[in-house]
mmCIF file of C-alpha atoms in Angstrom:
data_model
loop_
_atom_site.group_PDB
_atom_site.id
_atom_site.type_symbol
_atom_site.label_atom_id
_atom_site.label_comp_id
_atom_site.label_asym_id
_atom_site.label_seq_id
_atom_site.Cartn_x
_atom_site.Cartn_y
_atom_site.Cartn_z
ATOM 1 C CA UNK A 224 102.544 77.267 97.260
ATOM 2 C CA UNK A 225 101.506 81.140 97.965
ATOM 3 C CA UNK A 226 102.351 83.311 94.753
ATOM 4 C CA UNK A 227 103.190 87.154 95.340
ATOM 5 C CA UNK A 228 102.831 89.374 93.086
ATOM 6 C CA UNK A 229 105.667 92.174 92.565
ATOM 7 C CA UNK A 230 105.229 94.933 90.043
ATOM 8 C CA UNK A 231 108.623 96.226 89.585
ATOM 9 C CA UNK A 232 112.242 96.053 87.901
ATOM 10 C CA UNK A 233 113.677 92.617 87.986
ATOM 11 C CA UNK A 234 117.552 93.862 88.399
ATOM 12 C CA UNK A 235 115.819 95.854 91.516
ATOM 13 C CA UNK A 236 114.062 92.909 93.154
ATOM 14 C CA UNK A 237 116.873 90.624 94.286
ATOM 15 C CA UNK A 238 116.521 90.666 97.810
ATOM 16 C CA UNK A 239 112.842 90.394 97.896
ATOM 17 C CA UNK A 240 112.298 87.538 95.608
ATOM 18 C CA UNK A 241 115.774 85.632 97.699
ATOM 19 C CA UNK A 242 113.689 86.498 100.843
ATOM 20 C CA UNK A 243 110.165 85.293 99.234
ATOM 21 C CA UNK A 244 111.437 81.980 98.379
ATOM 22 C CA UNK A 245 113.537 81.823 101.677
ATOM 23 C CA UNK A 246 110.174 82.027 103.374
ATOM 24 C CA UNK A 247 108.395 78.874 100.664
ATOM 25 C CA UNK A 248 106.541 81.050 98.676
ATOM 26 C CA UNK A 249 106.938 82.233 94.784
ATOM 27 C CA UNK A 250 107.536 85.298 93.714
ATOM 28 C CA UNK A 251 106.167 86.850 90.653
ATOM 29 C CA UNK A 252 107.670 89.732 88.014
ATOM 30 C CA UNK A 253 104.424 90.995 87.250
ATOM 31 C CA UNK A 254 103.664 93.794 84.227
ATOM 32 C CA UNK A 255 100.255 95.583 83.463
ATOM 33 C CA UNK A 256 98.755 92.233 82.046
ATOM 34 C CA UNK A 257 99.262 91.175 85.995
ATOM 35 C CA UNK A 258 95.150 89.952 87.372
ATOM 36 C CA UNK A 259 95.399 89.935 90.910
ATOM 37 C CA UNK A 260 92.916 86.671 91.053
ATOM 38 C CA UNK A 261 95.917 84.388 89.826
ATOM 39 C CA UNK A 262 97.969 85.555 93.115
ATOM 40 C CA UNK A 263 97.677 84.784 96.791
ATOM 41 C CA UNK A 264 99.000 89.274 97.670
ATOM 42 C CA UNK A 265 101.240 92.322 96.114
ATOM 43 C CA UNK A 266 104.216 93.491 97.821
ATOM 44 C CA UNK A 267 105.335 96.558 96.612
ATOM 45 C CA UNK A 268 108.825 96.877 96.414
ATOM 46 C CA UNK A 269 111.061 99.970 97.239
ATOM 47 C CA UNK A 270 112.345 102.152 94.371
ATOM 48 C CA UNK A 271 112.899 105.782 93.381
ATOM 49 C CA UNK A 272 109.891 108.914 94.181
ATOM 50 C CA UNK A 273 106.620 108.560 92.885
ATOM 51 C CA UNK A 274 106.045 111.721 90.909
ATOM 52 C CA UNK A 275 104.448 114.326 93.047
ATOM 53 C CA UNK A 276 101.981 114.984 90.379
ATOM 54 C CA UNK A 277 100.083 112.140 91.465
ATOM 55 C CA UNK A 278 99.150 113.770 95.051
ATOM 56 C CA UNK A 279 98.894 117.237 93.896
ATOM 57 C CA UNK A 280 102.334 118.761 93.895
ATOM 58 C CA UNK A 281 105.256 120.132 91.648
ATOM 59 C CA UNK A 282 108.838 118.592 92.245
ATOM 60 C CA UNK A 283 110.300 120.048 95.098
ATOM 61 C CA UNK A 284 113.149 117.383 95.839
ATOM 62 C CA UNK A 285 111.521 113.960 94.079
ATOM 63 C CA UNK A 286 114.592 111.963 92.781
ATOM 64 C CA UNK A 287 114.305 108.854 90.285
ATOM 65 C CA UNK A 288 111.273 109.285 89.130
ATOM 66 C CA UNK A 289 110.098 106.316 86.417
ATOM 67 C CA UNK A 290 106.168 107.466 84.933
ATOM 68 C CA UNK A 291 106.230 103.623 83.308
ATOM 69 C CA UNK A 292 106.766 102.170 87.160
ATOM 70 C CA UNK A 293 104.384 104.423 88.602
ATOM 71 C CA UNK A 294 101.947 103.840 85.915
ATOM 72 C CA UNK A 295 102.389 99.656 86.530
ATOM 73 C CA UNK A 296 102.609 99.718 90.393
ATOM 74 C CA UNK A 297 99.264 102.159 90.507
ATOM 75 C CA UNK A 298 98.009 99.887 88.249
ATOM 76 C CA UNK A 299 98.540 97.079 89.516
ATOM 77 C CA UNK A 300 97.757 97.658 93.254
ATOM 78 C CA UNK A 301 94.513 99.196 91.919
ATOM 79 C CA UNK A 302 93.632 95.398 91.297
ATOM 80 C CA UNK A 303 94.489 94.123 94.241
ATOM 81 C CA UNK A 304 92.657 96.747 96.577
ATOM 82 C CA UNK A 305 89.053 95.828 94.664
ATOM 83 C CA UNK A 306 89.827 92.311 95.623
ATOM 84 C CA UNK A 307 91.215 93.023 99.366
ATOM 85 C CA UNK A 308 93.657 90.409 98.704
ATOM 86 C CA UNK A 309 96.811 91.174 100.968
ATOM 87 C CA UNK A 310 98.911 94.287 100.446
ATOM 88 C CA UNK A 311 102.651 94.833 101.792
ATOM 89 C CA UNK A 312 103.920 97.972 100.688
ATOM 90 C CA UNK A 313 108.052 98.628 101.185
ATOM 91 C CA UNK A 314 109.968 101.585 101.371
ATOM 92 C CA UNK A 315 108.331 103.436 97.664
ATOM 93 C CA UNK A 316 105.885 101.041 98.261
ATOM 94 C CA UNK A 317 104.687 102.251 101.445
ATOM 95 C CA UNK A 318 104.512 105.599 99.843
ATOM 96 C CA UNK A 319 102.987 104.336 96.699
ATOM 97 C CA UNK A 320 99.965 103.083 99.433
ATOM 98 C CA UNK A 321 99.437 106.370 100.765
ATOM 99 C CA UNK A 322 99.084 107.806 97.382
ATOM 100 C CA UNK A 323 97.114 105.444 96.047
ATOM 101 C CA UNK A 324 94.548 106.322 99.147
ATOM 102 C CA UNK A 325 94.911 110.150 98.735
ATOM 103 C CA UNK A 326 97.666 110.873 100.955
ATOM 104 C CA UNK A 327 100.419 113.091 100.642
ATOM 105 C CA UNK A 328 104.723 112.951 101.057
ATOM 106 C CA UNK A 329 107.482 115.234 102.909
ATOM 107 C CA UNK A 330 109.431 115.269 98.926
ATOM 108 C CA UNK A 331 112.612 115.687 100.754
ATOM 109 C CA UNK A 332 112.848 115.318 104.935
ATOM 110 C CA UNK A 333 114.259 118.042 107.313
ATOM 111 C CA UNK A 334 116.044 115.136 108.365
ATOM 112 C CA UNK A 335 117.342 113.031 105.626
ATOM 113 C CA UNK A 336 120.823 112.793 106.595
ATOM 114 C CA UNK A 337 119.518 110.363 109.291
ATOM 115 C CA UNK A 338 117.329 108.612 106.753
ATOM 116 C CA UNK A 339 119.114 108.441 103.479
ATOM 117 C CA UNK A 340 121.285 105.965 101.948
ATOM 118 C CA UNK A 341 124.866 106.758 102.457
ATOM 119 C CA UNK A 342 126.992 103.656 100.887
ATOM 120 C CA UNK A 343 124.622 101.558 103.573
ATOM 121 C CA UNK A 344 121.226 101.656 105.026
ATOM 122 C CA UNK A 345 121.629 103.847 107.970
ATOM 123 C CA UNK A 346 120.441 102.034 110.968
ATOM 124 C CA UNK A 347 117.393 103.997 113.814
ATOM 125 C CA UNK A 348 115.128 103.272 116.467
ATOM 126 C CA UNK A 349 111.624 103.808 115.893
ATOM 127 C CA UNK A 350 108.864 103.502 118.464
ATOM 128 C CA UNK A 351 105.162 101.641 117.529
ATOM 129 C CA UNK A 352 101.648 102.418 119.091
ATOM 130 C CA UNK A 353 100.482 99.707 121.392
ATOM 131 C CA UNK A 354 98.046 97.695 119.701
ATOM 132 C CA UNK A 355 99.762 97.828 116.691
ATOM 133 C CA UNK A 356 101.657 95.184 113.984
ATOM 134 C CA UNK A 357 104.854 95.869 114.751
ATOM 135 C CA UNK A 358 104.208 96.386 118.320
ATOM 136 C CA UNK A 359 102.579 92.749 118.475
ATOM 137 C CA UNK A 360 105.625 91.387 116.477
ATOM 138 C CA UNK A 361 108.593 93.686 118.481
ATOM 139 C CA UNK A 362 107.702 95.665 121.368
ATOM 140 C CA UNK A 363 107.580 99.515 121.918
ATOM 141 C CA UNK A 364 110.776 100.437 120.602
ATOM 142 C CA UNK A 365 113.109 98.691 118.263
ATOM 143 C CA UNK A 366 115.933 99.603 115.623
ATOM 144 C CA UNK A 367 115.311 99.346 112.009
ATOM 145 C CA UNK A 368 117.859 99.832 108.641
ATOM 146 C CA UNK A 369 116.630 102.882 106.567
ATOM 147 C CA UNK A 370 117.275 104.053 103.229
ATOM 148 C CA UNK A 371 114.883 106.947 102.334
ATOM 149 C CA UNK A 372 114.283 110.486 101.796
ATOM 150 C CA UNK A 373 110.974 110.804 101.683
ATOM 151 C CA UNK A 374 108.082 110.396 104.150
ATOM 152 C CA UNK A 375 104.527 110.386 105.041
ATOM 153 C CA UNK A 376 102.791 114.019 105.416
ATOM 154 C CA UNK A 377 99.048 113.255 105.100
ATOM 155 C CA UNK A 378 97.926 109.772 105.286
ATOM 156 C CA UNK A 379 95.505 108.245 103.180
ATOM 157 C CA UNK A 380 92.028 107.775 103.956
ATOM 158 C CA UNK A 381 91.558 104.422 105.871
ATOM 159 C CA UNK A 382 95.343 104.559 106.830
ATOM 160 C CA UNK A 383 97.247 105.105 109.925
ATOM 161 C CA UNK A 384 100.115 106.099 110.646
ATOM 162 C CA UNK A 385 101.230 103.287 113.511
ATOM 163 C CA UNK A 386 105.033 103.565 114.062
ATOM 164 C CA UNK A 387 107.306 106.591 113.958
ATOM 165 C CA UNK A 388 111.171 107.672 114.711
ATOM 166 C CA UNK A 389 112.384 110.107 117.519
ATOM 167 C CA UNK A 390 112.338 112.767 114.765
ATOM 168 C CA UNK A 391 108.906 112.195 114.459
ATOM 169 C CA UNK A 392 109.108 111.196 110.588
ATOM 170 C CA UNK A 393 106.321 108.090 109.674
ATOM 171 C CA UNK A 394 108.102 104.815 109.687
ATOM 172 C CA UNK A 395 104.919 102.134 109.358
ATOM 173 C CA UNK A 396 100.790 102.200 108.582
ATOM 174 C CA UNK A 397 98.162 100.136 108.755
ATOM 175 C CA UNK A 398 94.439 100.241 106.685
ATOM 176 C CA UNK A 399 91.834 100.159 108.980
ATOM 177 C CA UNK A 400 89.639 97.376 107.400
ATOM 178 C CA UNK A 401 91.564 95.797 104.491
ATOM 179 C CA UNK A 402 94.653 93.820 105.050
ATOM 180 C CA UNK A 403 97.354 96.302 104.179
ATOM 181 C CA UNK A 404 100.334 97.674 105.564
ATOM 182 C CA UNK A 405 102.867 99.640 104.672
ATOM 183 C CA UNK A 406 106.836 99.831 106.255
ATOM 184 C CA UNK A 407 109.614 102.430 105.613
ATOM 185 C CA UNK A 408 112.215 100.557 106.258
ATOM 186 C CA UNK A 409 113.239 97.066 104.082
ATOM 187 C CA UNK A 410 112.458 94.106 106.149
ATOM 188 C CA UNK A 411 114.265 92.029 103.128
ATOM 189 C CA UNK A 412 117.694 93.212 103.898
ATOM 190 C CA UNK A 413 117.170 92.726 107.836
ATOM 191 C CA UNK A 414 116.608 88.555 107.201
ATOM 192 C CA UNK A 415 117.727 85.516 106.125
ATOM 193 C CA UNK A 416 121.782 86.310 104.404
ATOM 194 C CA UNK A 417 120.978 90.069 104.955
ATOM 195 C CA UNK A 418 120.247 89.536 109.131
ATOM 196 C CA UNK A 419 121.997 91.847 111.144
ATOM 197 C CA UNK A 420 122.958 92.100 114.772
ATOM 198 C CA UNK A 421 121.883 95.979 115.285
ATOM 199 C CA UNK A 422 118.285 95.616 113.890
ATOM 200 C CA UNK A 423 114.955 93.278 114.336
ATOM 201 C CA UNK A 424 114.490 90.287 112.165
ATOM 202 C CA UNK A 425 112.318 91.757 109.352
ATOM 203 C CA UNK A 426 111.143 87.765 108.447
ATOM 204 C CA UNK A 427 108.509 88.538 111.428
ATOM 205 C CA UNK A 428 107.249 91.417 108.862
ATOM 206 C CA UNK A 429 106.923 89.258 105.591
ATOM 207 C CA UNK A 430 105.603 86.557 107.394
ATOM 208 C CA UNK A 431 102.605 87.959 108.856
ATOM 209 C CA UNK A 432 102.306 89.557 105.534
ATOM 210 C CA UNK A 433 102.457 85.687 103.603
ATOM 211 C CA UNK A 434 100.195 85.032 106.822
ATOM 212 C CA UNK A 435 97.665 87.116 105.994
ATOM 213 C CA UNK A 436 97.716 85.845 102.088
ATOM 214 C CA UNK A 437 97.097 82.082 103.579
ATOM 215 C CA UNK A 438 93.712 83.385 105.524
#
């Protein structure tokens, strides 16, 4: 059986370990003693703002902001990129990935009304380059939940950005070598006991991802 690795708060990773184990693999609470060797790929799970320190800026809008999660999720992902095991990075974690490879964030969107939480994930469309994951797994243009008010600014080196809303904020990446990828949105509450009619099935997501861990 695959084991995942995810570095964050147990009370916060309900949904991903329910859709982990949905999908036959085990999922992992892992803490700085985590080595990346003992598990089959990280998914970073979503959370509050990185702090801005860590790409160069003063707060100008991060919310949440946890140094001992940052510290274990850099940490930790640190390991797993010197292995190139496989990488999914969620929501935070799709921003932690940029970070992590020198990019930079929007701290707070023009256009977070449309992105935010407001007592539900707000639900978009988003469009994906041809050629791309998503593209492969659900066509040009498709509706995703969102819960965010953050984004991508500059992307990381290796990265690119591969999937984007109509307001022309970042919605997915891809590395160009390793196998890594990074979503906005939370393909764990679009699956399984959190599927909804006005969204893709986000299984498609994690399973390429467990896919990928497999090869």
């Amino acid at each position: 059986m695959l084991r995942i690795a995810i570095p964050g708060i147990p009370e916060d990773t309900t949904n991903y370990f329910a859709a982990m184990k949905a999908l036959g693999v085990e999922p992992v609470t892992v803490g700085l003693n985590c080595k990346a060797d003992e598990y089959d790929g990280l998914l970073l799970p979503g959370g509050g703002d990185v702090d801005p320190a860590r790409y160069g800026q003063e707060n100008l809008g991060s919310i949440g902001i946890d140094p001992a999660l940052d510290q274990l999720q850099f940490t930790v992902l640190e390991r797993f990129v010197q292995l190139q095991k496989p990488i999914l990075g969620i929501c935070r974690g799709h921003q932690v990935l940029n970070i992590y490879f020198g990019g930079t964030l929007v701290q707070d969107l023009p256009q977070a009304e449309t992105h935010r939480w407001i007592e539900k994930d707000q639900v978009h469309a988003i469009r994906a380059q041809a050629g791309t994951l998503l593209h492969t797994l659900y066509g040009a243009e498709f509706c995703v939940n969102s819960s965010h008010h953050q984004g991508g600014d500059l992307p990381g080196k290796g990265l690119r950005y591969t999937a984007f809303g109509a307001d022309g904020v970042v919605e997915a990446m891809e590395h160009e070598t390793l196998p890594i990828w990074g979503v906005q949105f939370h393909p764990e509450r679009m699956c399984f006991a959190h599927a909804r009619p006005d969204t893709v099935d986000g299984s498609l997501v994690l399973q390429h991802f467990l896919n990928s861990c497999i090869r």
